[in-house]
Amino acid sequence: MTRLLLALLAAGLLAGCSPVLETDQARLCRMALPALMSGDERIAIVSQRPDPDARGLTVAFTAETAGGELEDHVATCRFREPGRPRESRDLTSLAIDGEPLSDTELFFLVRYWLATPDGRAADPAPLGDLGRTPEVGPRLAYGLQMALDGLPLSAIYALLAAAYSLVYGLIGRINFAFGELAAAGGYAAAMTALTLSGLGPAPLLAAAFLLAVAVAAGWGFASARCVFIPLRHARGQQALVATVGLALFLEELLRLAQGDRTSWMTPELNQPFALARSGDFITVATPMTIVASAVALAAGLGLVVIFRWTRMGREWRAYADDPLAAEMLGVSPAATTARAFVLSGALAGLAGATMTAAYGAVGYGLSATLTLKALAAAIVGGIGSLPGAFLGGLVIGVVEVGWSALFPINDRDLAVYALLVIFIALRPTGLVGTRDTITHNLFPRRS
């Protein structure tokens, strides 16, 4: 069995190292075709094949003349470096049917076509062949697009809300530093992607996610050992104030370590494909949308396995239900708390890596927003409940995308926080909560 797993892993890595079509290289190469063919010819892309060294591609296409005849052509594009081109000038050579453009022709093509809005709009196949795309009603197409746009956001908020609920359910305290742990994971993912830029998307994303999880889990363990375990017997607002101080400390640490500029990750698996259409409106998705959703789903299933069938899960449930009885039966409060913070940190790091991979950017300034949005998701779903955390993340993601589609986007955050206030006022236990523990744990009475 072990040999079989190793063989499958090796096969996956070898497949990931094979040449992968770089979407921006392909886009620039396709954009050049309308400028190089006659104005009355209709271009249809047949195939796109990357070069072995990842510095170019070959595009096979047909051109339909005014008389209805189809002519087969092949375009070969080469770029200055492997990977995503930073600007149009990175296109260093282009040949049509084996005849290369001269340096002068290439200069005019890049300067006066590829670098213009008309050139970008002339891409003959940004979404592939739309002939087989199913036709649906306009409301269904638009609703499906909003749902797809909300999947990455929902996955990020669900992972962070689960991290909140994991700690809150155990010790009854909110950790306001999870946004900083997510930002640390995002930075780790971005640096890993930069270091391994020559790899294919599968091994690159796997390495980025693993390092993000490891970094954030380590920060979570340090937070538990330095702040929460020493304060586990504290009363009143001591733990709450300490976690606010921890969040400020980690945010400043990120600013000093990474600078105050946004860090960028080269987009992976970002080639859109059409799912449905309604007239001129095309419902599209990207492979990264599916990956983000799959990551959140896998994390949720992993939590189910951990808390139902492992010793760690049994000890967590026992300590969360009755700390004194669990300690009398041999459950270590410090060890249980530390393991919970490691796991919650790993979830936060996974959320940060998903955010960076899906949207391409991470910065220390995003941590405060992530903290508040994730807290809103945890409370809406039912803070302390892991299933509720994932449900709350889905709700917040849908609310954000729905508001952005229908109302001014500048008021989007206000809508989310208004929803949080409504839940705290009318249903403080959240969607799946069974008892009101929020006020009691935030403001415990002195005994």
Coordinates of N, CA, C and O in Angstrom, one line a residue, residues 28-172:
L28 N -1.6 36.8 -25.2 CA -0.9 37.8 -26.0 C -0.7 37.2 -27.4 O -0.8 37.9 -28.4
C29 N -0.5 35.9 -27.5 CA -0.3 35.3 -28.8 C -1.6 35.3 -29.6 O -1.6 35.7 -30.8
R30 N -2.7 35.0 -29.0 CA -4.0 35.1 -29.7 C -4.3 36.5 -30.1 O -4.9 36.7 -31.2
M31 N -4.0 37.5 -29.2 CA -4.4 38.9 -29.5 C -3.7 39.4 -30.8 O -4.2 40.2 -31.5
A32 N -2.5 38.8 -31.1 CA -1.8 39.3 -32.3 C -2.4 38.8 -33.6 O -2.2 39.4 -34.6
L33 N -3.2 37.7 -33.5 CA -3.7 37.1 -34.8 C -4.6 38.0 -35.6 O -4.4 38.1 -36.8
P34 N -5.6 38.7 -35.0 CA -6.4 39.6 -35.8 C -5.7 40.7 -36.6 O -6.1 41.1 -37.6
A35 N -4.6 41.2 -36.0 CA -3.8 42.2 -36.6 C -3.0 41.7 -37.7 O -2.6 42.5 -38.6
L36 N -2.7 40.4 -37.8 CA -1.8 39.9 -38.8 C -2.6 39.2 -39.9 O -2.0 38.9 -41.0
M37 N -3.9 39.0 -39.7 CA -4.7 38.4 -40.8 C -5.5 39.5 -41.5 O -5.6 40.6 -41.0
S38 N -6.2 39.2 -42.5 CA -7.0 40.2 -43.2 C -8.2 40.5 -42.3 O -8.7 39.7 -41.6
G39 N -8.7 41.8 -42.5 CA -9.7 42.3 -41.6 C -11.0 41.5 -41.7 O -11.8 41.5 -40.8
D40 N -11.3 40.9 -42.9 CA -12.6 40.2 -43.1 C -12.5 38.7 -42.8 O -13.5 38.0 -43.0
E41 N -11.4 38.2 -42.2 CA -11.3 36.8 -41.9 C -11.8 36.6 -40.5 O -11.4 37.3 -39.5
R42 N -12.5 35.5 -40.3 CA -13.0 35.1 -38.9 C -12.1 34.0 -38.4 O -11.9 33.0 -39.0
I43 N -11.5 34.3 -37.2 CA -10.4 33.4 -36.7 C -11.1 32.5 -35.7 O -11.9 32.9 -34.8
A44 N -10.7 31.2 -35.7 CA -11.2 30.2 -34.7 C -9.9 29.4 -34.2 O -9.2 28.9 -35.0
I45 N -9.7 29.4 -32.9 CA -8.6 28.7 -32.3 C -8.9 27.2 -32.3 O -9.9 26.7 -31.9
V46 N -7.9 26.4 -32.9 CA -8.0 25.0 -32.9 C -7.3 24.3 -31.7 O -7.9 23.5 -31.0
S47 N -6.1 24.7 -31.4 CA -5.3 24.1 -30.3 C -4.3 25.1 -29.9 O -3.9 26.0 -30.6
Q48 N -3.8 24.9 -28.6 CA -2.7 25.7 -28.1 C -1.8 24.8 -27.3 O -2.2 24.1 -26.4
R49 N -0.5 24.8 -27.7 CA 0.4 23.8 -27.2 C 1.7 24.5 -26.7 O 2.3 25.3 -27.4
P50 N 2.0 24.4 -25.3 CA 3.2 25.1 -24.8 C 4.5 24.5 -25.3 O 4.5 23.3 -25.6
D51 N 5.5 25.3 -25.3 CA 6.8 24.8 -25.7 C 7.4 24.1 -24.5 O 7.1 24.4 -23.3
P52 N 8.3 23.1 -24.7 CA 8.9 22.4 -23.5 C 9.7 23.3 -22.5 O 9.7 23.0 -21.3
D53 N 10.2 24.4 -23.0 CA 11.0 25.2 -22.0 C 10.1 26.3 -21.4 O 10.6 27.2 -20.7
A54 N 8.8 26.3 -21.6 CA 7.8 27.2 -21.0 C 8.1 28.7 -21.4 O 7.6 29.6 -20.7
R55 N 8.8 28.9 -22.5 CA 9.0 30.2 -23.0 C 8.2 30.6 -24.2 O 8.5 31.6 -24.9
G56 N 7.2 29.8 -24.5 CA 6.4 30.1 -25.7 C 5.4 29.1 -25.9 O 5.2 28.1 -25.1
L57 N 4.7 29.2 -27.1 CA 3.6 28.2 -27.4 C 3.4 28.3 -28.9 O 3.8 29.2 -29.6
T58 N 2.6 27.2 -29.3 CA 2.2 27.1 -30.7 C 0.7 27.1 -30.8 O 0.1 26.4 -30.1
V59 N 0.1 28.0 -31.6 CA -1.3 28.1 -31.7 C -1.8 27.7 -33.1 O -1.3 28.4 -34.1
A60 N -2.6 26.7 -33.2 CA -3.2 26.3 -34.5 C -4.6 27.0 -34.6 O -5.3 26.9 -33.6
F61 N -4.8 27.6 -35.7 CA -6.1 28.3 -35.9 C -6.5 28.2 -37.3 O -5.8 27.9 -38.2
T62 N -7.8 28.5 -37.5 CA -8.4 28.6 -38.9 C -8.8 30.0 -39.1 O -9.3 30.7 -38.2
A63 N -8.8 30.4 -40.4 CA -9.3 31.7 -40.8 C -10.3 31.5 -41.9 O -10.0 31.0 -42.9
E64 N -11.5 32.0 -41.6 CA -12.6 31.9 -42.6 C -12.7 33.1 -43.5 O -12.8 34.3 -43.0
T65 N -12.5 33.0 -44.8 CA -12.5 34.1 -45.7 C -13.9 34.6 -46.0 O -14.9 33.9 -45.6
A66 N -14.0 35.7 -46.7 CA -15.3 36.2 -47.1 C -16.1 35.2 -47.9 O -17.3 35.2 -47.9
G67 N -15.4 34.3 -48.7 CA -16.1 33.4 -49.5 C -16.5 32.1 -48.7 O -17.1 31.2 -49.3
G68 N -16.2 32.0 -47.4 CA -16.6 30.9 -46.6 C -15.6 29.8 -46.6 O -15.8 28.7 -46.0
E69 N -14.4 30.0 -47.2 CA -13.4 29.0 -47.2 C -12.6 29.1 -45.9 O -12.3 30.1 -45.4
L70 N -12.1 27.9 -45.4 CA -11.3 27.8 -44.2 C -9.9 27.5 -44.5 O -9.6 26.6 -45.3
E71 N -9.0 28.4 -44.0 CA -7.6 28.2 -44.2 C -6.9 27.9 -42.9 O -7.2 28.5 -41.9
D72 N -6.1 26.8 -42.9 CA -5.4 26.4 -41.6 C -4.1 27.2 -41.5 O -3.3 27.4 -42.5
H73 N -3.8 27.7 -40.3 CA -2.6 28.4 -40.0 C -2.0 28.0 -38.7 O -2.7 27.4 -37.8
V74 N -0.7 28.3 -38.5 CA 0.0 28.0 -37.2 C 0.8 29.2 -36.9 O 1.5 29.8 -37.7
A75 N 0.6 29.7 -35.6 CA 1.4 30.8 -35.1 C 2.3 30.3 -34.0 O 1.9 29.5 -33.1
T76 N 3.5 30.8 -34.0 CA 4.5 30.4 -33.0 C 5.0 31.6 -32.3 O 5.5 32.6 -32.9
C77 N 4.8 31.7 -31.0 CA 5.2 32.9 -30.2 C 6.3 32.5 -29.2 O 6.2 31.4 -28.6
R78 N 7.2 33.4 -29.0 CA 8.3 33.1 -28.0 C 8.4 34.4 -27.1 O 8.2 35.5 -27.6
F79 N 8.8 34.1 -25.9 CA 8.8 35.2 -24.9 C 10.2 35.2 -24.2 O 11.0 34.3 -24.3
R80 N 10.4 36.4 -23.6 CA 11.7 36.7 -23.0 C 12.1 35.7 -21.9 O 13.2 35.2 -21.8
E81 N 11.2 35.3 -21.1 CA 11.4 34.4 -19.9 C 10.3 33.4 -19.8 O 9.2 33.7 -20.3
P82 N 10.5 32.3 -19.1 CA 9.4 31.4 -18.8 C 8.4 32.1 -17.9 O 8.7 33.0 -17.1
G83 N 7.2 31.5 -17.9 CA 6.2 32.0 -16.9 C 5.4 33.2 -17.5 O 5.4 33.5 -18.7
R84 N 4.7 33.9 -16.6 CA 3.8 35.0 -17.0 C 4.5 36.2 -17.5 O 5.4 36.7 -16.8
P85 N 4.2 36.7 -18.7 CA 4.9 37.9 -19.2 C 4.4 39.1 -18.4 O 3.2 39.2 -18.1
R86 N 5.3 40.0 -18.1 CA 4.9 41.2 -17.3 C 4.4 42.3 -18.1 O 3.6 43.2 -17.6
E87 N 4.8 42.4 -19.4 CA 4.3 43.4 -20.3 C 4.3 42.9 -21.7 O 4.9 41.8 -22.0
S88 N 3.7 43.6 -22.6 CA 3.6 43.1 -24.0 C 5.0 43.0 -24.7 O 5.2 42.1 -25.6
R89 N 5.9 43.8 -24.3 CA 7.2 43.8 -24.9 C 8.0 42.5 -24.5 O 9.1 42.2 -25.1
D90 N 7.5 41.7 -23.6 CA 8.1 40.4 -23.4 C 8.0 39.4 -24.5 O 8.6 38.4 -24.5
L91 N 7.1 39.7 -25.4 CA 7.0 38.9 -26.7 C 8.2 39.2 -27.6 O 8.3 40.3 -28.1
T92 N 9.0 38.3 -27.8 CA 10.3 38.5 -28.5 C 10.3 38.1 -29.9 O 11.1 38.5 -30.7
S93 N 9.4 37.1 -30.3 CA 9.3 36.7 -31.7 C 7.9 36.1 -32.0 O 7.3 35.6 -31.0
L94 N 7.5 36.2 -33.2 CA 6.2 35.7 -33.6 C 6.3 35.3 -35.1 O 6.8 36.1 -35.9
A95 N 5.9 34.1 -35.4 CA 5.9 33.6 -36.8 C 4.6 33.0 -37.1 O 3.9 32.4 -36.3
I96 N 4.1 33.3 -38.4 CA 2.9 32.8 -38.9 C 3.2 31.8 -40.0 O 3.9 32.2 -41.0
D97 N 2.9 30.6 -39.9 CA 3.1 29.5 -40.9 C 4.6 29.5 -41.2 O 5.0 29.3 -42.3
G98 N 5.5 29.6 -40.1 CA 6.9 29.5 -40.3 C 7.6 30.8 -40.8 O 8.8 30.8 -40.9
E99 N 6.9 31.9 -41.1 CA 7.5 33.1 -41.5 C 7.5 34.1 -40.4 O 6.5 34.6 -40.0
P100 N 8.7 34.4 -39.8 CA 8.8 35.3 -38.6 C 8.6 36.7 -39.0 O 8.9 37.2 -40.1
L101 N 8.0 37.5 -38.1 CA 7.9 38.9 -38.2 C 9.3 39.6 -38.1 O 10.1 39.1 -37.3
S102 N 9.5 40.6 -38.8 CA 10.8 41.4 -38.6 C 10.8 42.1 -37.3 O 9.7 42.3 -36.7
D103 N 11.9 42.6 -36.9 CA 12.0 43.4 -35.7 C 11.1 44.6 -35.7 O 10.4 45.0 -34.7
T104 N 11.0 45.3 -36.9 CA 10.2 46.5 -37.0 C 8.7 46.1 -36.9 O 7.9 46.8 -36.3
E105 N 8.3 45.1 -37.6 CA 6.9 44.6 -37.6 C 6.5 44.2 -36.2 O 5.4 44.6 -35.7
L106 N 7.4 43.5 -35.5 CA 7.1 43.1 -34.1 C 7.0 44.4 -33.2 O 6.1 44.4 -32.3
F107 N 7.9 45.4 -33.4 CA 7.8 46.6 -32.6 C 6.4 47.3 -32.8 O 5.8 47.7 -31.8
F108 N 6.0 47.4 -34.0 CA 4.7 48.1 -34.2 C 3.6 47.3 -33.7 O 2.6 47.8 -33.2
L109 N 3.7 45.9 -33.8 CA 2.6 45.1 -33.3 C 2.5 45.2 -31.8 O 1.3 45.4 -31.3
V110 N 3.6 45.2 -31.1 CA 3.5 45.3 -29.7 C 3.1 46.7 -29.2 O 2.2 46.9 -28.4
R111 N 3.7 47.7 -29.9 CA 3.5 49.1 -29.4 C 2.1 49.6 -29.8 O 1.4 50.3 -29.0
Y112 N 1.6 49.3 -31.0 CA 0.3 49.9 -31.4 C -0.8 49.0 -31.5 O -1.9 49.4 -32.0
W113 N -0.7 47.7 -31.0 CA -1.8 46.8 -31.0 C -1.9 46.0 -29.7 O -2.9 46.2 -29.0
L114 N -0.9 45.3 -29.3 CA -1.0 44.5 -28.1 C -1.1 45.3 -26.9 O -1.8 44.9 -25.9
A115 N -0.6 46.5 -26.9 CA -0.6 47.4 -25.7 C -1.8 48.3 -25.7 O -1.9 49.3 -24.9
T116 N -2.8 48.1 -26.5 CA -4.0 48.9 -26.6 C -5.3 48.2 -26.2 O -5.3 47.0 -26.2
P117 N -6.3 48.9 -25.7 CA -7.6 48.3 -25.4 C -8.2 47.5 -26.6 O -8.8 46.5 -26.4
D118 N -8.0 48.0 -27.8 CA -8.6 47.3 -29.0 C -7.9 46.0 -29.1 O -8.6 45.0 -29.5
G119 N -6.6 45.9 -28.9 CA -5.9 44.7 -29.0 C -6.4 43.7 -28.0 O -6.6 42.5 -28.3
R120 N -6.6 44.1 -26.7 CA -7.1 43.2 -25.7 C -8.5 42.7 -26.0 O -8.8 41.6 -25.7
A121 N -9.3 43.6 -26.6 CA -10.6 43.2 -26.9 C -10.7 42.2 -28.1 O -11.8 41.7 -28.4
A122 N -9.6 42.1 -28.9 CA -9.7 41.4 -30.1 C -9.3 39.9 -29.9 O -9.2 39.2 -30.9
D123 N -9.1 39.5 -28.7 CA -8.7 38.1 -28.4 C -9.8 37.2 -29.1 O -10.9 37.2 -28.7
P124 N -9.4 36.3 -30.0 CA -10.4 35.5 -30.7 C -11.0 34.4 -29.9 O -12.1 33.9 -30.3
A125 N -10.4 34.0 -28.8 CA -10.9 32.9 -28.1 C -10.6 33.0 -26.6 O -9.9 32.1 -26.0
P126 N -11.0 34.0 -25.9 CA -10.7 34.2 -24.5 C -11.4 33.1 -23.6 O -10.9 32.7 -22.6
L127 N -12.5 32.5 -24.1 CA -13.2 31.5 -23.4 C -13.3 30.2 -24.1 O -14.1 29.3 -23.8
G128 N -12.6 30.0 -25.2 CA -12.6 28.8 -25.9 C -13.9 28.8 -26.9 O -14.4 29.8 -27.2
D129 N -14.2 27.6 -27.3 CA -15.4 27.4 -28.2 C -16.7 27.5 -27.4 O -16.9 26.7 -26.6
L130 N -17.5 28.5 -27.8 CA -18.7 28.7 -27.1 C -19.9 28.0 -27.8 O -21.0 28.1 -27.3
G131 N -19.6 27.3 -28.8 CA -20.7 26.7 -29.6 C -21.4 25.6 -28.8 O -22.6 25.4 -29.0
R132 N -20.7 24.9 -27.9 CA -21.4 23.9 -27.1 C -21.8 24.3 -25.7 O -22.2 23.5 -24.9
T133 N -21.6 25.6 -25.4 CA -22.0 26.1 -24.1 C -23.6 26.2 -24.0 O -24.2 26.7 -24.9
P134 N -24.2 25.6 -22.9 CA -25.6 25.6 -22.8 C -26.2 27.0 -22.7 O -25.6 27.9 -22.0
E135 N -27.4 27.2 -23.3 CA -28.1 28.5 -23.3 C -29.1 28.4 -22.1 O -29.9 27.5 -22.0
V136 N -29.0 29.4 -21.2 CA -30.0 29.5 -20.1 C -30.6 30.8 -20.0 O -30.3 31.7 -20.8
G137 N -31.5 31.0 -19.1 CA -32.2 32.3 -18.9 C -31.2 33.3 -18.4 O -30.3 33.0 -17.7
P138 N -31.5 34.6 -18.5 CA -30.6 35.7 -18.0 C -30.5 35.7 -16.5 O -29.4 35.9 -16.0
R139 N -31.6 35.4 -15.8 CA -31.5 35.4 -14.3 C -30.7 34.3 -13.8 O -29.9 34.4 -12.9
L140 N -30.8 33.1 -14.4 CA -30.1 31.9 -14.0 C -28.6 32.1 -14.3 O -27.7 31.8 -13.5
A141 N -28.3 32.7 -15.5 CA -26.9 32.9 -15.9 C -26.2 33.9 -14.9 O -25.1 33.7 -14.4
Y142 N -26.9 35.0 -14.6 CA -26.3 36.0 -13.7 C -26.2 35.5 -12.3 O -25.2 35.7 -11.6
G143 N -27.3 34.7 -11.8 CA -27.2 34.2 -10.5 C -26.1 33.1 -10.4 O -25.4 33.1 -9.3
L144 N -25.9 32.3 -11.4 CA -24.8 31.3 -11.4 C -23.5 32.0 -11.3 O -22.6 31.6 -10.6
Q145 N -23.3 33.1 -12.0 CA -22.0 33.9 -12.0 C -21.8 34.4 -10.6 O -20.6 34.4 -10.1
M146 N -22.8 35.0 -10.0 CA -22.6 35.5 -8.6 C -22.2 34.4 -7.7 O -21.4 34.6 -6.8
A147 N -22.9 33.3 -7.8 CA -22.5 32.1 -6.9 C -21.1 31.7 -7.1 O -20.4 31.4 -6.2
L148 N -20.6 31.6 -8.4 CA -19.3 31.2 -8.6 C -18.3 32.2 -8.1 O -17.2 31.9 -7.6
D149 N -18.6 33.5 -8.3 CA -17.7 34.6 -7.8 C -17.6 34.5 -6.2 O -16.6 34.9 -5.7
G150 N -18.7 34.0 -5.6 CA -18.6 34.0 -4.1 C -18.0 32.8 -3.5 O -17.7 32.8 -2.3
L151 N -17.6 31.8 -4.4 CA -17.0 30.5 -3.8 C -15.7 30.8 -3.2 O -15.4 30.3 -2.0
P152 N -14.7 31.5 -3.8 CA -13.4 31.7 -3.1 C -13.6 32.5 -1.8 O -12.9 32.1 -0.8
L153 N -14.4 33.5 -1.8 CA -14.6 34.3 -0.6 C -15.2 33.4 0.5 O -14.8 33.5 1.7
S154 N -16.2 32.7 0.1 CA -16.9 31.8 1.1 C -15.9 30.8 1.7 O -15.9 30.5 2.9
A155 N -15.0 30.2 0.8 CA -14.0 29.3 1.3 C -13.0 29.9 2.3 O -12.7 29.3 3.4
I156 N -12.6 31.2 2.0 CA -11.7 31.9 2.9 C -12.3 32.2 4.2 O -11.8 31.9 5.3
Y157 N -13.5 32.7 4.2 CA -14.2 33.1 5.4 C -14.6 31.8 6.2 O -14.6 31.8 7.5
A158 N -15.0 30.7 5.5 CA -15.3 29.5 6.2 C -14.1 28.9 7.0 O -14.2 28.5 8.1
L159 N -12.9 28.9 6.4 CA -11.7 28.4 7.0 C -11.4 29.2 8.3 O -11.0 28.7 9.3
L160 N -11.5 30.6 8.1 CA -11.1 31.4 9.3 C -12.2 31.3 10.4 O -11.9 31.3 11.6
A161 N -13.5 31.2 10.0 CA -14.5 31.1 11.0 C -14.4 29.7 11.7 O -14.6 29.6 12.9
A162 N -13.9 28.7 11.0 CA -13.7 27.4 11.7 C -12.6 27.5 12.7 O -12.6 26.9 13.8
A163 N -11.5 28.3 12.3 CA -10.4 28.5 13.3 C -10.9 29.2 14.5 O -10.6 28.9 15.6
Y164 N -11.8 30.3 14.3 CA -12.4 31.0 15.5 C -13.1 30.0 16.3 O -13.0 29.9 17.6
S165 N -14.0 29.2 15.7 CA -14.9 28.3 16.5 C -14.1 27.2 17.2 O -14.5 26.8 18.3
L166 N -13.0 26.8 16.6 CA -12.2 25.7 17.2 C -11.7 26.2 18.6 O -11.7 25.5 19.6
V167 N -11.2 27.5 18.6 CA -10.7 28.0 19.9 C -11.8 28.4 20.8 O -11.7 28.1 22.0
Y168 N -12.8 29.1 20.3 CA -13.9 29.5 21.1 C -14.6 28.4 21.8 O -15.0 28.4 22.9
G169 N -14.8 27.3 21.0 CA -15.5 26.2 21.6 C -14.8 25.5 22.7 O -15.4 24.8 23.5
L170 N -13.4 25.6 22.7 CA -12.6 25.0 23.7 C -12.5 25.8 24.9 O -12.7 25.3 26.1
I171 N -12.1 27.1 24.8 CA -11.8 27.9 26.0 C -12.8 29.1 26.2 O -12.6 29.8 27.1
G172 N -13.7 29.2 25.2 CA -14.7 30.3 25.4 C -14.1 31.7 25.2 O -14.6 32.7 25.8

